[in-house]
Structure formats: C-alpha cells, structure tokens
PDB file of C-alpha atoms and ligand atoms in Angstrom:
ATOM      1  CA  UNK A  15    -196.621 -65.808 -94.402  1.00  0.00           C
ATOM      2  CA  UNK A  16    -195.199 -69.510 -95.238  1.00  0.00           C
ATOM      3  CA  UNK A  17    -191.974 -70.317 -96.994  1.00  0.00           C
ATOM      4  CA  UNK A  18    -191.481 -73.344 -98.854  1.00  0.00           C
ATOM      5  CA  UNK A  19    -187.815 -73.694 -98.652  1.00  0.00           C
ATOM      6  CA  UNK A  20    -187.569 -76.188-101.343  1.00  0.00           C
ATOM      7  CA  UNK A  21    -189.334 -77.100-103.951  1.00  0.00           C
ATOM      8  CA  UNK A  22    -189.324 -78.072-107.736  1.00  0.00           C
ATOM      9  CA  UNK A  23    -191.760 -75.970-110.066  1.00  0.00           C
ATOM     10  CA  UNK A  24    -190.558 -77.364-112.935  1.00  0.00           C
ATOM     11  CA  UNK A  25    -192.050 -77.446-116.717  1.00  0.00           C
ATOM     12  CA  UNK A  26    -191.207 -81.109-116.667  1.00  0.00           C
ATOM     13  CA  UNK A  27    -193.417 -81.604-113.621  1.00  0.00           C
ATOM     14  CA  UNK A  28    -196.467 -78.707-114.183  1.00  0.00           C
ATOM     15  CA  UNK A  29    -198.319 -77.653-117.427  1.00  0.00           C
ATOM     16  CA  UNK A  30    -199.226 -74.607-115.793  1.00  0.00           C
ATOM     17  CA  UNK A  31    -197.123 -72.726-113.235  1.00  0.00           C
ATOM     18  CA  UNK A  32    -198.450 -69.804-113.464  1.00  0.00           C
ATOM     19  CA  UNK A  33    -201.388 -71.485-111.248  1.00  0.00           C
ATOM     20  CA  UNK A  34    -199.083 -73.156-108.938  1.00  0.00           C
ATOM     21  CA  UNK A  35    -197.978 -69.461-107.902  1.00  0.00           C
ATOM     22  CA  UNK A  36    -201.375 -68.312-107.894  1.00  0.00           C
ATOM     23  CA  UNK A  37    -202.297 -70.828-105.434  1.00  0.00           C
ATOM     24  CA  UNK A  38    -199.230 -70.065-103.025  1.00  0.00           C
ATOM     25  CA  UNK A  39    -200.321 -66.416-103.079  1.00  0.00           C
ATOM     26  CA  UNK A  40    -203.872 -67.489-101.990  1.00  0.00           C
ATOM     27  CA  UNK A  41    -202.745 -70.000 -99.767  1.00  0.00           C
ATOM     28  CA  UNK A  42    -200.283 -67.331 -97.805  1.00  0.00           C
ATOM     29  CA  UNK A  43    -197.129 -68.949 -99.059  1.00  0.00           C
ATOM     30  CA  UNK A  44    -195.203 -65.685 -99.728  1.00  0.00           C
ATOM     31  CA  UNK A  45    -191.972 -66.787-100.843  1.00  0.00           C
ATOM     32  CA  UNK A  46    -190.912 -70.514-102.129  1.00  0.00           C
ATOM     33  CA  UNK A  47    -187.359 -71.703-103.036  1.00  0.00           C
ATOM     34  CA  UNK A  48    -186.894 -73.950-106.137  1.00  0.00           C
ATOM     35  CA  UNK A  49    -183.892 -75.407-106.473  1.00  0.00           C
ATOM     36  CA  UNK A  50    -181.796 -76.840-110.029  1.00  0.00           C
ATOM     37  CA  UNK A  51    -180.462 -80.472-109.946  1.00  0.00           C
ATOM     38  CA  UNK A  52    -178.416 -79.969-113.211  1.00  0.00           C
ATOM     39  CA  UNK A  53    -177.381 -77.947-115.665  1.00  0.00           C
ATOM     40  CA  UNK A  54    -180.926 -77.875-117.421  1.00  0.00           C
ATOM     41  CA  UNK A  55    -183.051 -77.032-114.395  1.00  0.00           C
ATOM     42  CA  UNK A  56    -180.310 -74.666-113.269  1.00  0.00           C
ATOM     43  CA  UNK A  57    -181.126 -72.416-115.883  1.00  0.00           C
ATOM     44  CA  UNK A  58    -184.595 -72.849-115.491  1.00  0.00           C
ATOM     45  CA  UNK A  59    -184.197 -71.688-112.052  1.00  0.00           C
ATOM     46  CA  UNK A  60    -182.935 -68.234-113.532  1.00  0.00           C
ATOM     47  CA  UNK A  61    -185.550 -68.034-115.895  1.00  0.00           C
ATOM     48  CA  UNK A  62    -187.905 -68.748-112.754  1.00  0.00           C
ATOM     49  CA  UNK A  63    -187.257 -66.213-110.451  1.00  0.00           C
ATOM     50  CA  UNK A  64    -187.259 -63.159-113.083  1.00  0.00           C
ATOM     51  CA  UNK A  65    -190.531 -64.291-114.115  1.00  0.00           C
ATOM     52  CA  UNK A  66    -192.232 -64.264-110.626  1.00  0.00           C
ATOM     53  CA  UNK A  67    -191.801 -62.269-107.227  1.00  0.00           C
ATOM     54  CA  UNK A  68    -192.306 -65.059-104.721  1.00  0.00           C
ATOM     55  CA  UNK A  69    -189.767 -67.454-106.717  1.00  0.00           C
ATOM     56  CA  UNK A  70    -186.369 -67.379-105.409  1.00  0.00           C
ATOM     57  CA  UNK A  71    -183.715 -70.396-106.468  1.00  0.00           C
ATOM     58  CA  UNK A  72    -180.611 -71.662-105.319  1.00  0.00           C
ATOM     59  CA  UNK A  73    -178.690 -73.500-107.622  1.00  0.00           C
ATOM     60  CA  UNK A  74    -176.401 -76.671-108.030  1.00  0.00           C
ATOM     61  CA  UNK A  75    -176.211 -80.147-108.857  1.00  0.00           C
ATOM     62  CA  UNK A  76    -177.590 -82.780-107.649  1.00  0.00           C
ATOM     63  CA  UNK A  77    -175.667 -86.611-106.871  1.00  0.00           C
ATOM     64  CA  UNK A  78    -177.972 -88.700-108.845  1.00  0.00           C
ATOM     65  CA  UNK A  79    -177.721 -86.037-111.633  1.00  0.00           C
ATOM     66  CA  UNK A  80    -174.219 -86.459-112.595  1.00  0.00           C
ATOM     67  CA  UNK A  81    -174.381 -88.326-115.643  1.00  0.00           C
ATOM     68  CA  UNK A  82    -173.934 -85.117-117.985  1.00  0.00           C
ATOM     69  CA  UNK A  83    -171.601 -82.986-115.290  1.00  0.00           C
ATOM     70  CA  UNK A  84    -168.078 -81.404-116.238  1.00  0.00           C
ATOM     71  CA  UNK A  85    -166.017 -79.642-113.969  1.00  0.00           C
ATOM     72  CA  UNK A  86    -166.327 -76.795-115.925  1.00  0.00           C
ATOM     73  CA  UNK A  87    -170.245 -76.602-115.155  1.00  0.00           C
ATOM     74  CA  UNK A  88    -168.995 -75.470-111.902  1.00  0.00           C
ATOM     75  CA  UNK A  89    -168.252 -72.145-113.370  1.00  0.00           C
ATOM     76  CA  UNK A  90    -171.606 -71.618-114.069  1.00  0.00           C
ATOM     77  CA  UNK A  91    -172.585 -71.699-110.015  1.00  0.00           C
ATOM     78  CA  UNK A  92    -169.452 -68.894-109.689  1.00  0.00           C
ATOM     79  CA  UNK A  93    -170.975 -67.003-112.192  1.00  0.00           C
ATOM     80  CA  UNK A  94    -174.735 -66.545-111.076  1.00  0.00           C
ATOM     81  CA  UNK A  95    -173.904 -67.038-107.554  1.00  0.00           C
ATOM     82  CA  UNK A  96    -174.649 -63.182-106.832  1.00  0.00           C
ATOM     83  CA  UNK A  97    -177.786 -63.131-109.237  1.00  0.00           C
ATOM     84  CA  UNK A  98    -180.419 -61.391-107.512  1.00  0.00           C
ATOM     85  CA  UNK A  99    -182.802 -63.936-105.910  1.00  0.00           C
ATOM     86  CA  UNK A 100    -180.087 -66.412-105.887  1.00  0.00           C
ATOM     87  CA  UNK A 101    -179.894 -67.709-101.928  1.00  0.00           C
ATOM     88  CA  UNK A 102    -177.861 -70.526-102.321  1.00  0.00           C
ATOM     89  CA  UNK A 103    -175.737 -73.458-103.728  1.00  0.00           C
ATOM     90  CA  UNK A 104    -178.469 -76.389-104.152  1.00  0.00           C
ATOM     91  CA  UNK A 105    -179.084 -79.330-104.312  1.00  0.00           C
ATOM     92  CA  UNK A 106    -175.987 -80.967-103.322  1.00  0.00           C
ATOM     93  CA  UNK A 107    -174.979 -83.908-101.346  1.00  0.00           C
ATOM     94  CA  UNK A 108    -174.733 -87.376-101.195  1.00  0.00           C
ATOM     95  CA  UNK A 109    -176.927 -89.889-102.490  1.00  0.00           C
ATOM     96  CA  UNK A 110    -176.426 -93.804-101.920  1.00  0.00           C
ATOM     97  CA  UNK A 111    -179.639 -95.698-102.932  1.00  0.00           C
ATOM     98  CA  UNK A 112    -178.791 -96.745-106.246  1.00  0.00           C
ATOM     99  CA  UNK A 113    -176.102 -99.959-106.577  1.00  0.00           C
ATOM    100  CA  UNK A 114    -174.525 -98.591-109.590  1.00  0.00           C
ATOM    101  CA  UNK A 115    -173.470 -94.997-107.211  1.00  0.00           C
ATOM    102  CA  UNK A 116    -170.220 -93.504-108.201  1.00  0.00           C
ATOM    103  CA  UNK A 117    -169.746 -92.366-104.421  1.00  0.00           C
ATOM    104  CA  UNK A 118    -165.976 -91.347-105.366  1.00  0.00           C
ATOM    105  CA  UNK A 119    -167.493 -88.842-107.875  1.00  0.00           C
ATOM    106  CA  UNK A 120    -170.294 -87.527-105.889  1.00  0.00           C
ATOM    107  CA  UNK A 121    -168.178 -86.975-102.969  1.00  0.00           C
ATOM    108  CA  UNK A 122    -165.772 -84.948-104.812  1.00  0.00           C
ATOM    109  CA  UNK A 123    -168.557 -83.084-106.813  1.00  0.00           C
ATOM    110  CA  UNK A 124    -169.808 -82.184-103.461  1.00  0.00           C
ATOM    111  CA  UNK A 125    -166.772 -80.775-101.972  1.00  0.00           C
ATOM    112  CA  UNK A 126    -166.167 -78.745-105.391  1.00  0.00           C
ATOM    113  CA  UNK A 127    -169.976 -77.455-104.488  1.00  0.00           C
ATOM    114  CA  UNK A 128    -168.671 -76.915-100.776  1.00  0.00           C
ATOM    115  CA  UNK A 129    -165.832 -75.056-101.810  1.00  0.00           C
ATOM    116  CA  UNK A 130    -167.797 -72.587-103.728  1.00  0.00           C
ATOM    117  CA  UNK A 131    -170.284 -72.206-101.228  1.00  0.00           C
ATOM    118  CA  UNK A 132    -167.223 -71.163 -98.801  1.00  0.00           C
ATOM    119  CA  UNK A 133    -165.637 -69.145-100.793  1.00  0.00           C
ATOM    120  CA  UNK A 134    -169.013 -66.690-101.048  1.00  0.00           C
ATOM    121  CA  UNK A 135    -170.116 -67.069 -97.918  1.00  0.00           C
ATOM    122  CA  UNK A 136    -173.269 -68.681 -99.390  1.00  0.00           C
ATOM    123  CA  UNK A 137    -175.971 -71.190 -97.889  1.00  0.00           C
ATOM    124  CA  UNK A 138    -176.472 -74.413 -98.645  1.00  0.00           C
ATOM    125  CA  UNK A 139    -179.414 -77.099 -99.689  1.00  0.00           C
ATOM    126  CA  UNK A 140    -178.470 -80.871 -98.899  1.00  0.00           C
ATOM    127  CA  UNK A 141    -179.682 -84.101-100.596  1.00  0.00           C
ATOM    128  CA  UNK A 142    -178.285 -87.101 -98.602  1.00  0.00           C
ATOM    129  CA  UNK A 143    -180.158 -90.398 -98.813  1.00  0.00           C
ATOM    130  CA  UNK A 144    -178.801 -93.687 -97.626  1.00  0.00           C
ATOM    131  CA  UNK A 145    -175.079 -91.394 -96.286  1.00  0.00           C
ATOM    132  CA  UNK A 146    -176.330 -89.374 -93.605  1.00  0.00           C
ATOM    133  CA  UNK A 147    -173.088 -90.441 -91.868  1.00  0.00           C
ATOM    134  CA  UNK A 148    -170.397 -89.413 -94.888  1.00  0.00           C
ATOM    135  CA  UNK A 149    -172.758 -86.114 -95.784  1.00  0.00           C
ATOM    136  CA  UNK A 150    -172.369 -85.384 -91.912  1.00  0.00           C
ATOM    137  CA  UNK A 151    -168.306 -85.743 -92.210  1.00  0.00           C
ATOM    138  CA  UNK A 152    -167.739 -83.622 -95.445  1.00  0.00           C
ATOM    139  CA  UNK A 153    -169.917 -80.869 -94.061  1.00  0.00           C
ATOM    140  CA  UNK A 154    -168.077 -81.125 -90.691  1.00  0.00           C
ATOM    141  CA  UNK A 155    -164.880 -80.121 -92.365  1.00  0.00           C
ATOM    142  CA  UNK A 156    -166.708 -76.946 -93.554  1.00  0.00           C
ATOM    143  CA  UNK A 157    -168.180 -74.135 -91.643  1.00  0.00           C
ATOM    144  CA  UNK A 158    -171.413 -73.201 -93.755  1.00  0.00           C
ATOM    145  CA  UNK A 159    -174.953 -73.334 -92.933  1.00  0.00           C
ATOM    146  CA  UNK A 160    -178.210 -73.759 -94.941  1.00  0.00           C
ATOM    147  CA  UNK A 161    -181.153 -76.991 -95.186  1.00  0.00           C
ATOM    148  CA  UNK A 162    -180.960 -80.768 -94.312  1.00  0.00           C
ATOM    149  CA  UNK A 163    -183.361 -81.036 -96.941  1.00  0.00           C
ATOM    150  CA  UNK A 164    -186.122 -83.936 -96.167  1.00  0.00           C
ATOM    151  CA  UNK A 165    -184.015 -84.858 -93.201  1.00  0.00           C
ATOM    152  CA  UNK A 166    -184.667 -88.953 -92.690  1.00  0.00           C
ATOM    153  CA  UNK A 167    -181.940 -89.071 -89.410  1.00  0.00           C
ATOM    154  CA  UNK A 168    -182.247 -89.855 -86.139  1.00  0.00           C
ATOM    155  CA  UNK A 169    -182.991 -87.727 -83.110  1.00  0.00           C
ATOM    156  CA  UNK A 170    -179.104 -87.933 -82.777  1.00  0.00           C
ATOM    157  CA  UNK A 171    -177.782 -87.246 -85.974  1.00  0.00           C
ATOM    158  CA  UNK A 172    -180.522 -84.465 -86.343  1.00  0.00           C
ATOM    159  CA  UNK A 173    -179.235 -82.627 -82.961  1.00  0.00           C
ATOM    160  CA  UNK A 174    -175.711 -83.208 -84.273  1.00  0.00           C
ATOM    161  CA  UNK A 175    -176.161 -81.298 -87.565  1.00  0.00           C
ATOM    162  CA  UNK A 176    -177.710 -78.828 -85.315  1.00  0.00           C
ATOM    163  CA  UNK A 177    -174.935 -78.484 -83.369  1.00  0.00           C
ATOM    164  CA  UNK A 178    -172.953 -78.237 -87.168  1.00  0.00           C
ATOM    165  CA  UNK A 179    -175.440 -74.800 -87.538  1.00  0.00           C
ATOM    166  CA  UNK A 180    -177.781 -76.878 -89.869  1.00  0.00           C
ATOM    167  CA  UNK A 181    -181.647 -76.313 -89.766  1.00  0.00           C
ATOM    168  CA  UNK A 182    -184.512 -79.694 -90.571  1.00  0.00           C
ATOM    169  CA  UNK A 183    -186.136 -79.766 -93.389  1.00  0.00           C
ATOM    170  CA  UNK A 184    -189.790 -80.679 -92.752  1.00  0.00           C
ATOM    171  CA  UNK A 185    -191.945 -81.809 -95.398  1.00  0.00           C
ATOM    172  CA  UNK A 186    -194.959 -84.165 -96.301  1.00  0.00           C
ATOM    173  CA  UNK A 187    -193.552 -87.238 -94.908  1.00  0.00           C
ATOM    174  CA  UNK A 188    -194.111 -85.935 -91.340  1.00  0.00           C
ATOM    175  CA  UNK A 189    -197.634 -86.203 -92.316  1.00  0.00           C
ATOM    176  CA  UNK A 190    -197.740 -90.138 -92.839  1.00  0.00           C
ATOM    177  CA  UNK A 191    -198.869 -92.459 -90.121  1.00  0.00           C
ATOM    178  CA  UNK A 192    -195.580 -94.664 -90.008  1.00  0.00           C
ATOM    179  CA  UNK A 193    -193.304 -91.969 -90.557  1.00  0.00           C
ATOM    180  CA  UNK A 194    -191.660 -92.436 -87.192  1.00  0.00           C
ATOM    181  CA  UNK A 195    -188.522 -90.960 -86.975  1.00  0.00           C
ATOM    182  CA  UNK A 196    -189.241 -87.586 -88.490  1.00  0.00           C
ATOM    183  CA  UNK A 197    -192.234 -87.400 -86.097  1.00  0.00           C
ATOM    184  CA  UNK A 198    -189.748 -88.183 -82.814  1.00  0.00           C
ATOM    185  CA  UNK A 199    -187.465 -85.511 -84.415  1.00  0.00           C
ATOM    186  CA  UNK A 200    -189.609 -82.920 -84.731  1.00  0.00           C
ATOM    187  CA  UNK A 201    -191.137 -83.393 -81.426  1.00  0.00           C
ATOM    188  CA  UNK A 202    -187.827 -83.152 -79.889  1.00  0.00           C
ATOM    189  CA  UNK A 203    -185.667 -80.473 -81.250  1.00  0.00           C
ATOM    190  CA  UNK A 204    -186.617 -76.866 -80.819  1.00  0.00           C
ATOM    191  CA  UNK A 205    -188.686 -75.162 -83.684  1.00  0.00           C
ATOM    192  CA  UNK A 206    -185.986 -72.782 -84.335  1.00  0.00           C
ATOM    193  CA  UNK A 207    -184.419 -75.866 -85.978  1.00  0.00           C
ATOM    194  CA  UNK A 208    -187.320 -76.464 -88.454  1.00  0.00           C
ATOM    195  CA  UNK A 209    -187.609 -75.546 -91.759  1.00  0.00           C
ATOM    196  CA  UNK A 210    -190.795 -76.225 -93.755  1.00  0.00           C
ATOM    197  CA  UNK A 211    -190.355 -77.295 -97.331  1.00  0.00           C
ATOM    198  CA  UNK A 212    -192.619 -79.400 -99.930  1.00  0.00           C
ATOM    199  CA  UNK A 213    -190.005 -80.815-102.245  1.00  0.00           C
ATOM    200  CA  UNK A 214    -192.793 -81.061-104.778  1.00  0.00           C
ATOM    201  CA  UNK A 215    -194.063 -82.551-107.292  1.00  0.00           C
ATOM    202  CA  UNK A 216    -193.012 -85.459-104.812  1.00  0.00           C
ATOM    203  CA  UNK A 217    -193.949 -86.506-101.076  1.00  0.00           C
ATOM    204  CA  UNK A 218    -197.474 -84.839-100.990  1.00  0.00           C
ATOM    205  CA  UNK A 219    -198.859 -84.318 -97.927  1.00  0.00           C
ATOM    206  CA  UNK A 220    -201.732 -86.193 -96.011  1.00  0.00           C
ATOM    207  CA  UNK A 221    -204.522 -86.146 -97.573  1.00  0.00           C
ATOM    208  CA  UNK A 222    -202.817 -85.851-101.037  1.00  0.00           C
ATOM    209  CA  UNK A 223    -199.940 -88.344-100.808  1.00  0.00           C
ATOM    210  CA  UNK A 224    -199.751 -90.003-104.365  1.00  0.00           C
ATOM    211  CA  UNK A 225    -200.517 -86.987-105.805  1.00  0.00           C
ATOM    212  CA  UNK A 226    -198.578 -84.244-107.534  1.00  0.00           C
ATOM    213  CA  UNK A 227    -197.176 -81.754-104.545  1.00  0.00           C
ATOM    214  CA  UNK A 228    -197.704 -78.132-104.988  1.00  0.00           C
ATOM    215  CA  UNK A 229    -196.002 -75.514-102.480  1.00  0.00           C
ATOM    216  CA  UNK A 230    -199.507 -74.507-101.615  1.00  0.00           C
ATOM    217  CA  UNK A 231    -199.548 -77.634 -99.952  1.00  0.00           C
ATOM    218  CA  UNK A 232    -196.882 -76.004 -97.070  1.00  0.00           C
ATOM    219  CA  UNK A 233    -199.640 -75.368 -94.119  1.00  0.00           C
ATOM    220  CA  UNK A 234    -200.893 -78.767 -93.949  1.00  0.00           C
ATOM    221  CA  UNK A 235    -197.227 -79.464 -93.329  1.00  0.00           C
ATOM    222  CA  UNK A 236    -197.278 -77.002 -90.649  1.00  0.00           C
ATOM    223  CA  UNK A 237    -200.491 -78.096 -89.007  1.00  0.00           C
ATOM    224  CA  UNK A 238    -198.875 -81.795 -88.450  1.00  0.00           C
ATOM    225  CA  UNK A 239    -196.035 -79.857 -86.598  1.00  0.00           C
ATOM    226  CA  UNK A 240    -198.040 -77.731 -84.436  1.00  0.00           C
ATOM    227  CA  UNK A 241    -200.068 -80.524 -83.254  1.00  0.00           C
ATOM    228  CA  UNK A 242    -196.750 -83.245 -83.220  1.00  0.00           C
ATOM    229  CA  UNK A 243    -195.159 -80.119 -80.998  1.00  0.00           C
ATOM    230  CA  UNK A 244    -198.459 -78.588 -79.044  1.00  0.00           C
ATOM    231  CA  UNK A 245    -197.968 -74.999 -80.333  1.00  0.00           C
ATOM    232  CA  UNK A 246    -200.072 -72.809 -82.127  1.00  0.00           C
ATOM    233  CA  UNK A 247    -200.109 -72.737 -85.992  1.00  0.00           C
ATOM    234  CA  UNK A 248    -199.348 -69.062 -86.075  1.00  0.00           C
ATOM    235  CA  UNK A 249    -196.189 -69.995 -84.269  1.00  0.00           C
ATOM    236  CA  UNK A 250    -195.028 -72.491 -86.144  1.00  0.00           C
ATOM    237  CA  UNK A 251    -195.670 -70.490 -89.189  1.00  0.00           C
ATOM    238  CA  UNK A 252    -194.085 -67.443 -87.506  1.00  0.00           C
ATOM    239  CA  UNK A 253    -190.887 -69.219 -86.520  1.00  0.00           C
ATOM    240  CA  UNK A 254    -190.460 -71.612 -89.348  1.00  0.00           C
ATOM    241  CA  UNK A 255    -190.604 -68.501 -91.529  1.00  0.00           C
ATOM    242  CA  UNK A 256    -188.047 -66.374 -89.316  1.00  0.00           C
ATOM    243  CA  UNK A 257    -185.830 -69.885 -89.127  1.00  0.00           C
ATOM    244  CA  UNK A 258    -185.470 -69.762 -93.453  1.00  0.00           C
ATOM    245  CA  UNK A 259    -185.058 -66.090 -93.421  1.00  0.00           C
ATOM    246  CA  UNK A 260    -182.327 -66.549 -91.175  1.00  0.00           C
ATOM    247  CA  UNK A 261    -180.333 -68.822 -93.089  1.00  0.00           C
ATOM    248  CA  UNK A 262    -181.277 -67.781 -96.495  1.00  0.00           C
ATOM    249  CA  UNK A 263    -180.922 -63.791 -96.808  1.00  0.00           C
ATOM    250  CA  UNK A 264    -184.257 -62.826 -98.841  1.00  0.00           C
ATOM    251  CA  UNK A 265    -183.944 -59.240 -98.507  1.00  0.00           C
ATOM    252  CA  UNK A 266    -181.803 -56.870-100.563  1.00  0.00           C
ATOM    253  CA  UNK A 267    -183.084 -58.980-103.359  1.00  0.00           C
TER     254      UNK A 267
HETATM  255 NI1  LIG B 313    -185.540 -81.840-103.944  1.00  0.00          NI
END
C-alpha cells in the first residue's frame, strides 16, 4: 500500500471526489493526507476525513494564505488538534516568491503554528519556497518532526533537515527531465528519508504534467525513485510507506 502524504482533494479543485478516492483504492493508495491552507479548507478537511476511510488531514495555515487570518483562528487548530484522523499541524511555513510577502507576519504565524505543534506533541507539514534557509532556522529552535513538503533544497540543506529529524517530500517534479536537484537528492540520501506525496491538483507527474494531479498518480512517483535509486518498487513502496507511518501516527484512529 502507497501513502500520499500530501495532497489537496478539494471541491474547488475536483467535481467529483468521490472518484478521486475510488481511483486511490484501485490504484493501491491506501491512505492519503490532505491538508487545509486556511480557515475554509480547514474545515473542509474535517468534513473530509468523516466522509471517507483512506482520508486523513492535518490542518493549518498556509503563508500565502494569510490575507483573512486572526490570531484567534489559531484556536481552532487547539481545538481539533485531537480529532480522530487529525495527524498534524499543516501547511505551515515560509513562503518568499511573491514581492509584496509580509515575511514579519508569516514568520510569526509560523512560530504561533510551531508552538502549538509543541505543545501536543504533534507532526508537522512544511511549505517553504524561496526561505529554505529562515524555514531551516525557526524549525531549528524547535524539536518536532513531520514533512519537508515538495522539498526544492540542496543535497546539503536536505541532509541537514535530516539531521533536524525531518523526512523529503517526493512528488511529481522528480519526474521532470531538468528537475536536477531533487533527482541528486533523492539519489543520495537514504530512503528512510523519503516521503512520497502528490500535492495535487498541482505538479502532475510524467506523463501527465499540465494536467490536474490525482493521488492515484503516487506510483509513478515511486517508479522514478526506484529507478533514480536502483531498488525495487516494492521497496520503495514498502519503506516510503513505513517512513509516513512513522512520523504521522495513523493507527488508533
Ligand atoms: Ni500543498
């Protein structure tokens, strides 16, 4: 069995979900993680993961999603925190691209996140894009664990948030020709580091990139690492699935 470790299956992005889990079942992708950005899709999570047995959600909010945040949304993360199928706080982090970035308020929005996270003894699911480096110093400070979600790092900054008790999120960009640094990454760290994820509807997979990403999507993922790290498929699906049910505690649930 796969796990997609993140993912969006959201009624924004899919007319029909109940498909999109259909096809996971088929496909051997057994559990998937979807993960709110704000308080909308946070609650949409919930709604989510009563509705179907392979959905479970972490929850959170995102950098580039701040525009409606309060402080006091943070209450809402304390109270469903211990919801059953809840594994995490998600997606958090840092987020640079854009010029008009409030990097004061994500960084503090963050640490609020961080805080909460610590306080349960709850895993994590980071965004960081264009602040690998200041992401990497906030979640120094903290002893947690969880995803570098999409990780777009170096070999060195990937072994470093190893060291930090991090796993590498692995999705479809490992699949593109020029996607060089993921590919050197993945070759060198150890598959107990690697994650598999989708992070659909975006960064489909080879043959589908363009396209509208659907967990189901997860073992062409896995067949570009098996080859990248010459081991079998069953392996990398083996480990990659013990890896997320190491940091992300699906049982019980
Ligand atoms: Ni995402």
């Amino acid at each position: 069995m796969y796990i997609d470790t993140h993912c969006h299956i959201l009624k924004e992005y899919y007319e029909n979900i109940d498909d999109i889990i259909d096809e996971c079942t088929k496909n051997n992708v057994g559990r998937i993680i979807v993960s709110g950005c704000d308080m909308k899709t946070n609650k949409e999570v919930l709604e989510l993961i009563s509705k179907y047995d392979i959905v479970y959600g972490t929850i959170g909010f995102h950098p580039t999603e701040l525009d409606e945040y309060d402080d006091n949304d943070l209450k809402f993360l304390e109270e469903h925190i211990f919801d059953r199928k809840i594994v995490g706080i998600g997606e958090i982090g840092l987020d640079y691209h854009y010029d008009d970035t409030d990097k004061e308020k994500q960084k503090s929005v963050f640490r609020k996140q961080l805080d909460i996270a610590k306080k349960y003894n709850k895993p994590i699911v980071i965004h960081t894009r264009n602040s690998i480096q200041d992401t990497y110093d906030i979640l120094k400070e903290y002893d947690l664990k969880g995803s570098i979600h999409c990780f777009s790092g170096s070999l060195e900054m990937a072994k470093e948030y190893i060291k930090l008790g991090y796993k590498i999120g692995v999705g479809g960009i490992v699949t593109y020709k020029n996607a060089k640094n993921i590919k050197e990454v993945v070759k060198n760290i150890d598959m107990t580091y690697i994650l598999l994820e989708t992070d659909s509807p975006y960064l489909s997979p080879e043959p589908y990139r363009g396209k509208v990403n659907e967990p189901n999507n997860i073992p062409l993922v896995a067949e570009v690492i098996s080859n990248l790290k010459g081991l079998d498929l069953q392996e990398v699906m083996r480990t990659s699935t013990a890896n997320a049910e190491a940091i992300f505690d699906f049982l019980d649930k």
